[in-house]
Amino acid sequence: MANTKASKFFSLILLLSFVLIISIGESRMTISKRSSNKLTLVCNKIYGTQVGDTCFSIIEAFHLTDAAFNTFNPNLNCNKVFVGEWLCIDGSAK
């Protein structure tokens, strides 16, 4: 009786180990597929800032939404816009 329980326990451990190994392998493949399909932002039109420009005035002048402007310029600090800074005002994802 003890030998049968030990055999069943060993079979269960072996099965769980196999399932764990397969799930780890599958998750790694899924992660690498996701990262290779990353979209890249391409700027189609730029604007050089001038004296008195603010993020708000540029958004209004080019009829952009806040979300679009911030997506086109992800590293922009609107409190420190300087004259001659190149900003993306139209973009697409490829």
Coordinates of C-alpha atoms in Angstrom, one line a residue, residues 18-32:
F18 CA 6.8 18.8 -16.7
V19 CA 3.9 21.3 -16.7
L20 CA 6.1 23.9 -14.9
I21 CA 8.9 23.5 -17.5
I22 CA 6.5 23.8 -20.4
S23 CA 4.8 26.9 -19.0
I24 CA 8.1 28.7 -18.4
G25 CA 9.2 28.0 -21.9
E26 CA 6.0 29.2 -23.4
S27 CA 6.0 32.4 -21.3
R28 CA 9.5 33.3 -22.5
M29 CA 8.4 32.9 -26.2
T30 CA 5.3 35.1 -25.6
I31 CA 7.4 37.9 -24.0
S32 CA 9.9 38.0 -26.8

